[in-house]
Short mmCIF file of C-alpha atoms in Angstrom, two decimals:
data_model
loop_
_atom_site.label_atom_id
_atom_site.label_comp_id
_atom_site.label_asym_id
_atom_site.label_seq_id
_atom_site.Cartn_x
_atom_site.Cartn_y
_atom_site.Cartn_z
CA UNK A 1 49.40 -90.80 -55.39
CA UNK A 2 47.55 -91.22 -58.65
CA UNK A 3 43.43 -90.99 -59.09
CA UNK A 4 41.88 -92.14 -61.51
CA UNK A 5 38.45 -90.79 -62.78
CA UNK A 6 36.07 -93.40 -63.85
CA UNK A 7 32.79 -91.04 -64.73
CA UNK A 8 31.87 -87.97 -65.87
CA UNK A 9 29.12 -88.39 -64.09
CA UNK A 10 28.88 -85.49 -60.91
CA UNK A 11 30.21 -87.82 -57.73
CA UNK A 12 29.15 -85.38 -55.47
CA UNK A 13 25.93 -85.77 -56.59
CA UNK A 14 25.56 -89.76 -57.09
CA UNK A 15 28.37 -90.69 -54.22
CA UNK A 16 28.47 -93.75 -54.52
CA UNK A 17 31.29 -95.55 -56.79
CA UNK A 18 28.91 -98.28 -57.42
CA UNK A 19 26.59 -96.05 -58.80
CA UNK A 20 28.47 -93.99 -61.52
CA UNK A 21 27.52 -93.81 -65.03
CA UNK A 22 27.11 -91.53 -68.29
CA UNK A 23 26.07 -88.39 -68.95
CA UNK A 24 23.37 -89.65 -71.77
CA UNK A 25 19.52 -89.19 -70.98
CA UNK A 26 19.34 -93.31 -71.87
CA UNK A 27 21.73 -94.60 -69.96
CA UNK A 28 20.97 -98.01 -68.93
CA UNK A 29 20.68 -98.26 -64.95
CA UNK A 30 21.53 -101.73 -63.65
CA UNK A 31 20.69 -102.48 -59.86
CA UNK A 32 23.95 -103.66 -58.57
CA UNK A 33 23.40 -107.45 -56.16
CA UNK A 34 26.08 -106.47 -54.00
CA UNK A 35 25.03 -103.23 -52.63
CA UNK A 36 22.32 -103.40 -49.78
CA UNK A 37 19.41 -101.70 -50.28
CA UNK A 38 17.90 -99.29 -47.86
CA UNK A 39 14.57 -101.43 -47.38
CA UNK A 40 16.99 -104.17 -47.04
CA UNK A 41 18.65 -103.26 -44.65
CA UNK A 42 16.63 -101.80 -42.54
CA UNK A 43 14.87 -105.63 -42.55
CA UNK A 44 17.59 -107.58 -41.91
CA UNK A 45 20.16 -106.95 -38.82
CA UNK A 46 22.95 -108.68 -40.89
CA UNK A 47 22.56 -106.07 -43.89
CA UNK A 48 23.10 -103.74 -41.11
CA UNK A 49 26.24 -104.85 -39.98
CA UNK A 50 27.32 -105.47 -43.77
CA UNK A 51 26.96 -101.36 -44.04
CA UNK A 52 28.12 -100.16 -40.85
CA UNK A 53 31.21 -102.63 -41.59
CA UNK A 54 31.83 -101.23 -45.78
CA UNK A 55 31.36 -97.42 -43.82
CA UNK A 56 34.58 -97.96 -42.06
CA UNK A 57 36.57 -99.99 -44.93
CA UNK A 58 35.76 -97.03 -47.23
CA UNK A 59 36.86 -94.62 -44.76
CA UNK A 60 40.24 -96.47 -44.28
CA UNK A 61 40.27 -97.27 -48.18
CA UNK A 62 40.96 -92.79 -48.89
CA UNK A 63 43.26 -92.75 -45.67
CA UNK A 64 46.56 -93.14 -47.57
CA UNK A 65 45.77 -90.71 -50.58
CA UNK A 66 44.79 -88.14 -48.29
CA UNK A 67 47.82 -88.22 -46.11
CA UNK A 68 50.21 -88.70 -49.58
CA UNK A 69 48.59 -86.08 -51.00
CA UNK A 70 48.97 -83.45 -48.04
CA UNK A 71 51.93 -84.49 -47.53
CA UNK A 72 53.42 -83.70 -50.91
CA UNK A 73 51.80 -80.28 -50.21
CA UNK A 74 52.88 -79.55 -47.03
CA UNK A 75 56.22 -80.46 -48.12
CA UNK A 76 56.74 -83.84 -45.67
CA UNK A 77 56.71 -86.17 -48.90
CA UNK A 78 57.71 -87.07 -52.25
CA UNK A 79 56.22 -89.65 -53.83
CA UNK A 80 59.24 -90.30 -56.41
CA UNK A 81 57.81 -92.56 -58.70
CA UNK A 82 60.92 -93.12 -61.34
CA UNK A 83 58.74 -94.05 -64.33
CA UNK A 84 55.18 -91.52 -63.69
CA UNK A 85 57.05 -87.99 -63.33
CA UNK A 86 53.47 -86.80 -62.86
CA UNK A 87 53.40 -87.65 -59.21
CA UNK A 88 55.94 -84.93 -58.83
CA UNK A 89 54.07 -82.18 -61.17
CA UNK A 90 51.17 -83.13 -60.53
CA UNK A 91 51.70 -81.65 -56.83
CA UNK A 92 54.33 -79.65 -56.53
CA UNK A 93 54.58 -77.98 -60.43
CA UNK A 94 50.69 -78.02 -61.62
CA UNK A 95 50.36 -76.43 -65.06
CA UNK A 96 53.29 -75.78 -65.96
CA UNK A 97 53.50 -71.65 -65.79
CA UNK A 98 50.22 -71.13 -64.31
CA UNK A 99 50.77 -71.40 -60.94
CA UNK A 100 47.74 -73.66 -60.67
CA UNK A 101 46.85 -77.19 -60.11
CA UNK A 102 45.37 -79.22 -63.12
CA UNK A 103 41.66 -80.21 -62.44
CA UNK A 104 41.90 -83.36 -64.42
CA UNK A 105 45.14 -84.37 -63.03
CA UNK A 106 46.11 -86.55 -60.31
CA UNK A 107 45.83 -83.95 -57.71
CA UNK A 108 42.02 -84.61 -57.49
CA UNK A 109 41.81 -87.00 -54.74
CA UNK A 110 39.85 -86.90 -51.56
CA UNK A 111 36.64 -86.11 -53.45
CA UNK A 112 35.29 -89.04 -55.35
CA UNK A 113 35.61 -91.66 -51.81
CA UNK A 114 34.35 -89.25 -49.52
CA UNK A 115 31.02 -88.78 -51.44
CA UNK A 116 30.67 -92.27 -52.31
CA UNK A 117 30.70 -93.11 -48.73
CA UNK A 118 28.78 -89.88 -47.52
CA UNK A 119 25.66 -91.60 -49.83
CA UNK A 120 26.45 -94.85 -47.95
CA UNK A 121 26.09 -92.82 -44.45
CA UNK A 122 22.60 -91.21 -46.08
CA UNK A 123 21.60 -95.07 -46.65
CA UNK A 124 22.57 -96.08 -43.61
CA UNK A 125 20.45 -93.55 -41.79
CA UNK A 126 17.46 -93.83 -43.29
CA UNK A 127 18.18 -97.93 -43.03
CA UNK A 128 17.87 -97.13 -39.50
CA UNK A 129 15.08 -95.19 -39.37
CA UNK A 130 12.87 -97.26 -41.45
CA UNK A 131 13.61 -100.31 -39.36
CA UNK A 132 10.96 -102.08 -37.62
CA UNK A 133 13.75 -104.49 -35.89
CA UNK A 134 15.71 -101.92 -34.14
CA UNK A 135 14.70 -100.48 -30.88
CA UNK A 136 14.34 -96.37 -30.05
CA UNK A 137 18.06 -96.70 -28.18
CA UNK A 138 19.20 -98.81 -31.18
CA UNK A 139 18.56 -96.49 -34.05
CA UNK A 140 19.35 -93.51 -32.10
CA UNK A 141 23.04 -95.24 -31.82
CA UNK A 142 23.30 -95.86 -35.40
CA UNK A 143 22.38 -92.42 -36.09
CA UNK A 144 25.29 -91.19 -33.81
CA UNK A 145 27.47 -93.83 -35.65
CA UNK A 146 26.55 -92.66 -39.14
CA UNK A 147 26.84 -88.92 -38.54
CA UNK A 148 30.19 -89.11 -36.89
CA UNK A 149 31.35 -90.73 -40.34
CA UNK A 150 29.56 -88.28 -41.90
CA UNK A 151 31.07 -84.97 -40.66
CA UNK A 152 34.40 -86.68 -40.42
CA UNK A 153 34.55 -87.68 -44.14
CA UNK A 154 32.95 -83.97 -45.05
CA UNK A 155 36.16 -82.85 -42.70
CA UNK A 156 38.27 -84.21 -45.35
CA UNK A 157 36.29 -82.23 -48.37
CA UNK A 158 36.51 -78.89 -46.56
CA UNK A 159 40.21 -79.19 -45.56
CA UNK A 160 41.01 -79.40 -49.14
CA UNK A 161 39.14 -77.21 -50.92
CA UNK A 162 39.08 -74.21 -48.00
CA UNK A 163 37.80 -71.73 -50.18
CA UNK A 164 36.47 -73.44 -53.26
CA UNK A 165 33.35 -74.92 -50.52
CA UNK A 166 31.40 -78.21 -50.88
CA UNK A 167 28.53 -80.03 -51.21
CA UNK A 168 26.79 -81.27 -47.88
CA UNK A 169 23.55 -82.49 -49.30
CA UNK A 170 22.98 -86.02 -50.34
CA UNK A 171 19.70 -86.01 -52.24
CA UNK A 172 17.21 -89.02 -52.20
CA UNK A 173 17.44 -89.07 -56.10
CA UNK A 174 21.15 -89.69 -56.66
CA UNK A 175 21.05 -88.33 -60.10
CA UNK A 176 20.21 -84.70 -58.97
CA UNK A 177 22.68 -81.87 -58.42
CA UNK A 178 23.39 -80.98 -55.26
CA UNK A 179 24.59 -77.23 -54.59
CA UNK A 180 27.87 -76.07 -53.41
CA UNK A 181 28.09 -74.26 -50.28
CA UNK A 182 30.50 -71.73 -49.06
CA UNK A 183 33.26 -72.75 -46.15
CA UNK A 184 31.67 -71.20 -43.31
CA UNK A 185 28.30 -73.52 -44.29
CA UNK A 186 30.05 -76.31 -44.85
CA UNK A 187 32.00 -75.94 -41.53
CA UNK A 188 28.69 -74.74 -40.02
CA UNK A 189 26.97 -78.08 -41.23
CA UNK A 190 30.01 -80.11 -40.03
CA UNK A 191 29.66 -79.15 -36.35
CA UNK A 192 26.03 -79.21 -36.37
CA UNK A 193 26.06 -82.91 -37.88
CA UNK A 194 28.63 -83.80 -35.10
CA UNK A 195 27.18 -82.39 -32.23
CA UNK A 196 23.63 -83.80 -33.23
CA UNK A 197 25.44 -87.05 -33.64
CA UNK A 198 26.60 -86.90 -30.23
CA UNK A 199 23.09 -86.29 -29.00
CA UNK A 200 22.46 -89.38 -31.05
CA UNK A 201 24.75 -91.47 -29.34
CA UNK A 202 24.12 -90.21 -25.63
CA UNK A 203 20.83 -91.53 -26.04
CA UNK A 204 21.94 -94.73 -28.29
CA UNK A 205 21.51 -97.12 -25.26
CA UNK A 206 24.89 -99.64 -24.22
CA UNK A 207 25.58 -101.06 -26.92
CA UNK A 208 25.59 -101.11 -30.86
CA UNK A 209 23.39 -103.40 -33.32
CA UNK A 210 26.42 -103.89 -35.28
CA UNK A 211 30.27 -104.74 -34.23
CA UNK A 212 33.13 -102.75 -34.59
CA UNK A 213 36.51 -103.49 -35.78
CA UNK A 214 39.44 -103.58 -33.37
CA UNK A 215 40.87 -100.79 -33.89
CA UNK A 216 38.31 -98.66 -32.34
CA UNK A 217 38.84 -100.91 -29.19
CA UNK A 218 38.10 -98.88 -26.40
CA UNK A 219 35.92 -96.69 -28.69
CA UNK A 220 32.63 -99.09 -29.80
CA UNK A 221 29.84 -98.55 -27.56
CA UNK A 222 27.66 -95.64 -28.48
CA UNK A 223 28.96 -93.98 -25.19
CA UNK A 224 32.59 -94.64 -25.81
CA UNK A 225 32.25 -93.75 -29.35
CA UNK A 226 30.48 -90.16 -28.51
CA UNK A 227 34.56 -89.74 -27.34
CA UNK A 228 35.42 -90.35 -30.85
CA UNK A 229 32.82 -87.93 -32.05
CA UNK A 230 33.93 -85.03 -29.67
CA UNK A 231 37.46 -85.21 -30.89
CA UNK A 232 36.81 -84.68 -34.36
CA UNK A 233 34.26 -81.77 -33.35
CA UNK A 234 37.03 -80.19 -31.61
CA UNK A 235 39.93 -80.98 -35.04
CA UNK A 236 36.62 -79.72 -37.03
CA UNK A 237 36.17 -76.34 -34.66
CA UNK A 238 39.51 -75.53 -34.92
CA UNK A 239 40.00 -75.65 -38.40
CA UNK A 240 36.70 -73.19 -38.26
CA UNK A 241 38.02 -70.83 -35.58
CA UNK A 242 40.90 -70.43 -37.79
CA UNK A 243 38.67 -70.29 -41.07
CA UNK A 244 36.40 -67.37 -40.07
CA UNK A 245 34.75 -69.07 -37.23
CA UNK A 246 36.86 -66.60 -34.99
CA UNK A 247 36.68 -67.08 -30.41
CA UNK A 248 33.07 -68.42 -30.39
CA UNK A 249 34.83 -71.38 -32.55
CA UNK A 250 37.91 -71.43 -30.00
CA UNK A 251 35.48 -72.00 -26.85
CA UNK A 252 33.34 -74.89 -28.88
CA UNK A 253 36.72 -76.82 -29.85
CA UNK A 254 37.73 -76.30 -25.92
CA UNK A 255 34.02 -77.59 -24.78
CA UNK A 256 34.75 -80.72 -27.83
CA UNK A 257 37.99 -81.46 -25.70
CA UNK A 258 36.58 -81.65 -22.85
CA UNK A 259 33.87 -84.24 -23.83
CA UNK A 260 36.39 -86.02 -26.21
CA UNK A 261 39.16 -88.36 -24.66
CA UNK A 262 41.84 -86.27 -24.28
CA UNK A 263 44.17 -86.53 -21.68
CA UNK A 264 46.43 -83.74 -20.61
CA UNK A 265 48.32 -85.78 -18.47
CA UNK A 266 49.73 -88.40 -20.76
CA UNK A 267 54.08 -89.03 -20.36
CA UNK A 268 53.49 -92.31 -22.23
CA UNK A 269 54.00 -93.10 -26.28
CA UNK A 270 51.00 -95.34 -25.15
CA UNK A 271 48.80 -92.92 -23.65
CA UNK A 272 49.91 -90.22 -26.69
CA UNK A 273 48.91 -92.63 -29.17
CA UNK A 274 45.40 -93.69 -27.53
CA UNK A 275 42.49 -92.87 -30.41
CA UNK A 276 40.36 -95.15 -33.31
CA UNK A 277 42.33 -96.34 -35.83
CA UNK A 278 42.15 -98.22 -39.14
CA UNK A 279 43.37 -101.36 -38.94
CA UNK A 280 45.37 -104.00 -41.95
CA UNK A 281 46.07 -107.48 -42.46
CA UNK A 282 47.81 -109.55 -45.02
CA UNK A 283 44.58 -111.91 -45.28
CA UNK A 284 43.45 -112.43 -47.92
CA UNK A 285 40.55 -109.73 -49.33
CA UNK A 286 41.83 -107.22 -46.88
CA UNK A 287 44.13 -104.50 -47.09
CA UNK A 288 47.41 -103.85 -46.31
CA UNK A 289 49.02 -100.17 -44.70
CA UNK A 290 49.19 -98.19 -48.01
CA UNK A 291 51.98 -96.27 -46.86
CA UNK A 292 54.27 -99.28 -45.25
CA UNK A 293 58.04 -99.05 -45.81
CA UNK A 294 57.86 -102.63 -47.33
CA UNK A 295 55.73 -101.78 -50.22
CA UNK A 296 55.69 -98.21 -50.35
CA UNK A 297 59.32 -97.84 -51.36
CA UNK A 298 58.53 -94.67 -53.71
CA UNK A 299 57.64 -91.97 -50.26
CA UNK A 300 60.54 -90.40 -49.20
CA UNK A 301 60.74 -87.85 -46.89
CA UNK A 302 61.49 -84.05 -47.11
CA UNK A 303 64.45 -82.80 -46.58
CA UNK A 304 63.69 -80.17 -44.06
CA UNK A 305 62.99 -82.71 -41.54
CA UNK A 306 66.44 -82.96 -41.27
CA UNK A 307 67.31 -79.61 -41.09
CA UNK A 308 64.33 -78.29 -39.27
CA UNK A 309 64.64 -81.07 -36.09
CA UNK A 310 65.62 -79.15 -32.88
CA UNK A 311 68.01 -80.77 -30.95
CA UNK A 312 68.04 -82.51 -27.18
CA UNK A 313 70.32 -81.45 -24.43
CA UNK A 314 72.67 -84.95 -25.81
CA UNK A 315 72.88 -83.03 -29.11
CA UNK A 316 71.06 -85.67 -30.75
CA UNK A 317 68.29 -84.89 -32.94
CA UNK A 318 64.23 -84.80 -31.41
CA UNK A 319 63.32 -88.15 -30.86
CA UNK A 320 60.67 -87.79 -33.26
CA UNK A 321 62.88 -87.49 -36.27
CA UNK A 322 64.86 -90.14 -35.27
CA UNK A 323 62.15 -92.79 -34.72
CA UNK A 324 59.99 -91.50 -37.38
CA UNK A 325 62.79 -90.94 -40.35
CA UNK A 326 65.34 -93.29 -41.90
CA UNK A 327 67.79 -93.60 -44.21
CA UNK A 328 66.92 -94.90 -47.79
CA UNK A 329 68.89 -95.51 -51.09
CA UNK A 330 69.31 -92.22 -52.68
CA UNK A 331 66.20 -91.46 -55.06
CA UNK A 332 66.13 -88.64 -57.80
CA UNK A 333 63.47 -86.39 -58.74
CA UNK A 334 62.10 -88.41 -61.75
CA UNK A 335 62.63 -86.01 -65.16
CA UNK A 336 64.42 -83.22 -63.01
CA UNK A 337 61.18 -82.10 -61.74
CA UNK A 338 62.31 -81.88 -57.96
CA UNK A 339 65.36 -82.43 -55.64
CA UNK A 340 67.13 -86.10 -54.45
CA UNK A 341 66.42 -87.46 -51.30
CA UNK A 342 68.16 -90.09 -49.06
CA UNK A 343 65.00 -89.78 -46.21
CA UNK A 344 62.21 -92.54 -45.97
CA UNK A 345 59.44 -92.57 -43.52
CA UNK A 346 59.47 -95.21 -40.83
CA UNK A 347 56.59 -94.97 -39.35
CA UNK A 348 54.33 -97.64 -40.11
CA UNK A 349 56.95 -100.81 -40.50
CA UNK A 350 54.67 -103.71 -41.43
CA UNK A 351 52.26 -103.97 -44.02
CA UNK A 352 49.68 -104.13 -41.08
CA UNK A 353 50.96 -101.30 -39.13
CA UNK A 354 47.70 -99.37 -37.63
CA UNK A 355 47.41 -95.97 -39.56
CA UNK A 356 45.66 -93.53 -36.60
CA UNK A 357 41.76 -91.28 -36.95
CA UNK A 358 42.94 -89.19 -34.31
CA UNK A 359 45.14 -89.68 -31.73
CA UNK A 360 45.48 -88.30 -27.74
CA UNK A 361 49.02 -86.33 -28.85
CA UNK A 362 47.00 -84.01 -31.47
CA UNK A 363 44.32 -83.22 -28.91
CA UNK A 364 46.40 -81.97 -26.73
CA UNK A 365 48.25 -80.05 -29.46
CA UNK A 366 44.53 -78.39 -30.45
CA UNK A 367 43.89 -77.59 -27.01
CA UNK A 368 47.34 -75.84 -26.69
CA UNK A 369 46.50 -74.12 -29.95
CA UNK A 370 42.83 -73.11 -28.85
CA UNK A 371 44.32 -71.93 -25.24
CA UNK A 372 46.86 -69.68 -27.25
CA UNK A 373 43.41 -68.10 -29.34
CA UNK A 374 41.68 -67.95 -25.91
CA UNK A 375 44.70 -65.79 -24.04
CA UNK A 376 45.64 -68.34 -21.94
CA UNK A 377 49.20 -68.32 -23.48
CA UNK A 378 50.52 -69.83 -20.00
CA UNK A 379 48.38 -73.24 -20.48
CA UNK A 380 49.20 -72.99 -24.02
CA UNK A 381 53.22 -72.98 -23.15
CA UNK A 382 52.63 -76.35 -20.26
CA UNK A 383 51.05 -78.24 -23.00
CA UNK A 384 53.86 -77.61 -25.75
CA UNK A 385 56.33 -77.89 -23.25
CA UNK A 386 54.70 -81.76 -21.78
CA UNK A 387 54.80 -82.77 -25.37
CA UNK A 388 58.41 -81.29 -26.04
CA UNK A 389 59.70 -83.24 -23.15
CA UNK A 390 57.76 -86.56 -23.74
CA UNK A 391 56.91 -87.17 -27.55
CA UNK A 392 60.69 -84.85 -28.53
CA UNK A 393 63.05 -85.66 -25.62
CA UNK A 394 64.09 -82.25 -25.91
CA UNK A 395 63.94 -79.93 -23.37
CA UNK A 396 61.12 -77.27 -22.35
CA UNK A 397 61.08 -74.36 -24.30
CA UNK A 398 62.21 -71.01 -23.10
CA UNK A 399 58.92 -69.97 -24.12
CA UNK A 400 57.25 -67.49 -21.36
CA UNK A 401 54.27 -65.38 -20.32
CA UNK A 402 56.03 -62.42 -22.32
CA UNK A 403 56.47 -64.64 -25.86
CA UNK A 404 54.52 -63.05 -28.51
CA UNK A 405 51.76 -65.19 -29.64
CA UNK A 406 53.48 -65.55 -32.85
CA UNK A 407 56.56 -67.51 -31.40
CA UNK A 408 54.35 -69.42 -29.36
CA UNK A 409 52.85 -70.06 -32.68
CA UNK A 410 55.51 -71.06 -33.70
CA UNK A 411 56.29 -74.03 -31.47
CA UNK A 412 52.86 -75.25 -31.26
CA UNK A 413 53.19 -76.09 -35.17
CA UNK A 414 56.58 -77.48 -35.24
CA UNK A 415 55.51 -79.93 -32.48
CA UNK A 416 52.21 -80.46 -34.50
CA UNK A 417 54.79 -81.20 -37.82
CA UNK A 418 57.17 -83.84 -35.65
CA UNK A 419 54.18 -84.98 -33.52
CA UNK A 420 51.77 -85.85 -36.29
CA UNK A 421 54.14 -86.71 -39.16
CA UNK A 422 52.73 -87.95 -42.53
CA UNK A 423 49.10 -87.77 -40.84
CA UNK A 424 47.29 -85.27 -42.75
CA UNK A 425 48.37 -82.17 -41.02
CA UNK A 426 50.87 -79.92 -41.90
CA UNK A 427 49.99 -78.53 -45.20
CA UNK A 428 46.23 -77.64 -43.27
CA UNK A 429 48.00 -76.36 -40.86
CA UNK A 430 50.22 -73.55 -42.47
CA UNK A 431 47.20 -72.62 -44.64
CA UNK A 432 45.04 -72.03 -41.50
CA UNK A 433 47.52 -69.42 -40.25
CA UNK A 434 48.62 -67.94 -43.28
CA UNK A 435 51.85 -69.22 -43.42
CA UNK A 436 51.88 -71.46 -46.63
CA UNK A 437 54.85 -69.08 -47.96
CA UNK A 438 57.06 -70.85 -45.51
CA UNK A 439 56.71 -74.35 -46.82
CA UNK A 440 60.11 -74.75 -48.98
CA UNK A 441 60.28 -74.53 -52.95
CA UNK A 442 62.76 -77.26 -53.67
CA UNK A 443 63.26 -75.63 -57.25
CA UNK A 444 62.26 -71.88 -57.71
CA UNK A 445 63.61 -70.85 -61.63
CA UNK A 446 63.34 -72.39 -64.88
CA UNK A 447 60.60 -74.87 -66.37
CA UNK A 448 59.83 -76.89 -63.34
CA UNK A 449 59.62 -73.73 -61.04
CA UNK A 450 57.24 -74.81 -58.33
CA UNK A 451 54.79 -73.51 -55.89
CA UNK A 452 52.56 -74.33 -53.00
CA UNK A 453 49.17 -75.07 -54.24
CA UNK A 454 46.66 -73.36 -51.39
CA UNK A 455 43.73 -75.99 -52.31
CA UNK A 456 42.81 -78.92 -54.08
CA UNK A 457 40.82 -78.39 -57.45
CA UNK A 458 37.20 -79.89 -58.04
CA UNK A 459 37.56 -82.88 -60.22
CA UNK A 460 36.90 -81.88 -63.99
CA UNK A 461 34.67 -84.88 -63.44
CA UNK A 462 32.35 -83.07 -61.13
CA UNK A 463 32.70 -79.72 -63.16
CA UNK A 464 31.72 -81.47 -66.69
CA UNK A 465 27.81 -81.97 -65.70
CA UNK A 466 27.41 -78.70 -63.63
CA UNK A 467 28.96 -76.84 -67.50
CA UNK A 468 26.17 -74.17 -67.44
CA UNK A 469 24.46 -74.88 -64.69
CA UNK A 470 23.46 -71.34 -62.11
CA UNK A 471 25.22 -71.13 -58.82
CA UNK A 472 25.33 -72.43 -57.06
CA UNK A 473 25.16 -75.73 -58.53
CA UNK A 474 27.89 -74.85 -60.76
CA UNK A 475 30.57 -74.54 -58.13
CA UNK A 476 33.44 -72.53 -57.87
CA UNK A 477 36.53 -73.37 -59.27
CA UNK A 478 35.00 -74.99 -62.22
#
């Protein structure tokens, strides 16, 4: 999916979109009407509802690049686009012979919308705490609110970048520098945000001074929400047990699962599919599904799904292949830069299909992952095997007590892949256990060789006014 860079201003360190500008000392600074102010805000209830509402609609508003964008990586997607080849390089080819990704090409996403809404979150915040209308229980619920958003859209930075870090600080003055930070801060500040958030939302009284849209139905009272919050605290632990965060990670995802609204005993698509979720319309100002088969007629699928799909006892293909992936009018690679496909996606039918946060089915795939890391390979093989038999149709695996943790590896990840198809997952995933050199390489000789690119690059944008700066404000990767 393309990005476009409209500053060369450092996002990171203004985050908001509204905000951006040169890099001249005499810029001219213009006060933009439609964006509430903090001292607004924290005066007037209905500014607070205005930015608790634009919190979520930026969230959804990054949801589709991020999950096109991973999914080119991890090799679920194309995005064949006959006329912009680039959407093909861009991901899967890079610099041509370098073996890299190009930092000013359209492989940059899931940077500039996640910091223009984490300086929305900081506004938000201190909205709430300067407000005079809102009671002790009010603001500690809007505080729980905000910093769920807030490690959740940092979740998306770090699961990137991996290596390269982030920034986590949102400075009061929006035209200073914030520094990067290393992976283990950045998860460490993650998990501290969200678990200080749920403190913040245990004590955020019955109900919130703002409404929430209907997708998180079941999920908008502070207490209900702190359910939300757990669950991406335990995706967010995970990712860090797996990242350096080692068994003291493990047990804090396990303790997240348990507080979050997981439900190991779910047969149902209904109760698998239980979680927030972002919500479209066709009216008019609103958006539709990004990634709807109506509109979205350039995604294809990968091939491997195909190939890859274990079979039921019937000898028909996992269930999850066949109600997830259809056929589609044969589309080539545009410019011979990859292979053809005949496989669409159809998972979100309408153009206001419901695109999930997190659903019930991947928290019981993390706990089956952390239970594997925690030696309880036994629990680890009932939760595979529940999921198997009632997401897959296909039978329990012959998976026992005596498997090597690698092969029940294994199976845990190709339920994640079918299970959580096109959601953000897979290419995290293999990188997380090292296995990014199984991901296939659709054309490996000549020109348009390609590779599996480990992490996103910083934006050029970002690197252009940190240009010799000292670390760490200079970041890595620039």
């Amino acid at each position: 999916m393309k990005t476009t860079l409209t500053s060369v201003r450092s996002i990171a360190a203004l985050g908001a979109a509204l905000s951006l500008g040169a890099c001249s000392a005499d810029q001219l600074n213009i006060t933009n009407p439609n964006t509430p102010t903090v001292a607004a805000a924290a005066a007037d209830p209905q500014a607070l509802q205005l930015q608790a509402t634009g919190l979520l609609r930026q969230l959804r508003g990054a949801r589709g690049g991020f999950m096109s964008s991973t999914g080119i990586f991890g090799r679920e997607s194309y995005n064949y686009t006959p006329q912009e080849g680039r959407n093909t390089s861009g991901f899967l080819i890079g610099i041509s012979g370098q073996n890299r990704l190009d930092p000013a090409g359209f492989a940059v996403g899931n940077w500039a919308a996640q910091y223009g809404n984490l300086r929305d979150i900081f506004n938000l915040k201190n909205a709430a705490t300067a407000s005079s209308s809102l009671s002790a229980e009010q603001k500690s619920a809007v505080q729980g609110f905000a910093k769920t958003l807030e490690g959740l859209e940092l979740l998306y930075v770090i699961s990137t970048r991996d290596t390269l870090g982030a920034v986590v600080e949102i400075k009061q003055n929006a035209s200073d520098l914030a520094a990067f930070v290393s992976r283990d801060s950045t998860y460490k500040y993650i998990l501290a945000t969200l678990d200080d958030g749920a403190a913040n939302l245990a004590a955020g009284g019955s109900a919130f001074p703002f409404t929430i849209h209907a997708g998180f139905a079941g999920f908008n009272t502070p207490s209900t929400f702190r359910l939300f919050n757990r669950a991406i605290a335990a995706r967010a632990a995970a990712y860090y047990a797996t990242s350096g965060g080692g068994a003291a990670a493990w047990q804090r995802a396990l303790t997240a699962l348990t507080a979050s609204f997981l439900n190991t005993a779910a047969t149902t698509r209904a109760q698998l599919d239980v979680g927030p979720m972002h919500v479209y319309s066709a009216a008019t100002g609103d958006a539709n599904n990004p990634l709807n088969v109506v509109t979205a007629t350039d995604i294809y699928a990968h091939g491997s799904f195909q190939t890859d799909a274990q079979n039921k006892a019937s000898g028909q293909p996992d269930d999850r292949y066949t109600t997830k992936i259809g056929a589609r009018p044969t589309r080539n690679a545009p410019q011979g830069l990859g292979i053809p496909s005949s496989l669409g996606f159809n998972i979100y039918p309408a153009l206001t299909s419901s695109i999930p946060i997190i659903r019930n089915e991947e928290l019981i795939l993390l706990r089956a992952e952390a239970l594997l890391a925690t030696a309880d390979k036994a629990g680890a093989i009932a939760l595979i095997n529940q999921i198997r038999v009632n997401s897959g149709g296909l039978a329990p695996s012959t998976l026992t007590a005596a498997s090597s943790d690698a092969d029940v590896l294994t199976e845990i990840l190709y339920n994640k892949r079918y299970s959580l198809m096109l959601e953000g997952h897979r290419w995290i995933d293999m990188r997380r256990y090292g296995r990014l050199n199984q991901l296939p390489l659709d054309i490996t000789t000549g020109v348009n060789v390609h590779f599996v690119a480990r992490v996103m690059p910083i934006p050029q944008a970002e690197c252009l006014v940190r240009v010799n700066k000292p670390a760490p404000i200079a970041g890595p990767g620039c």
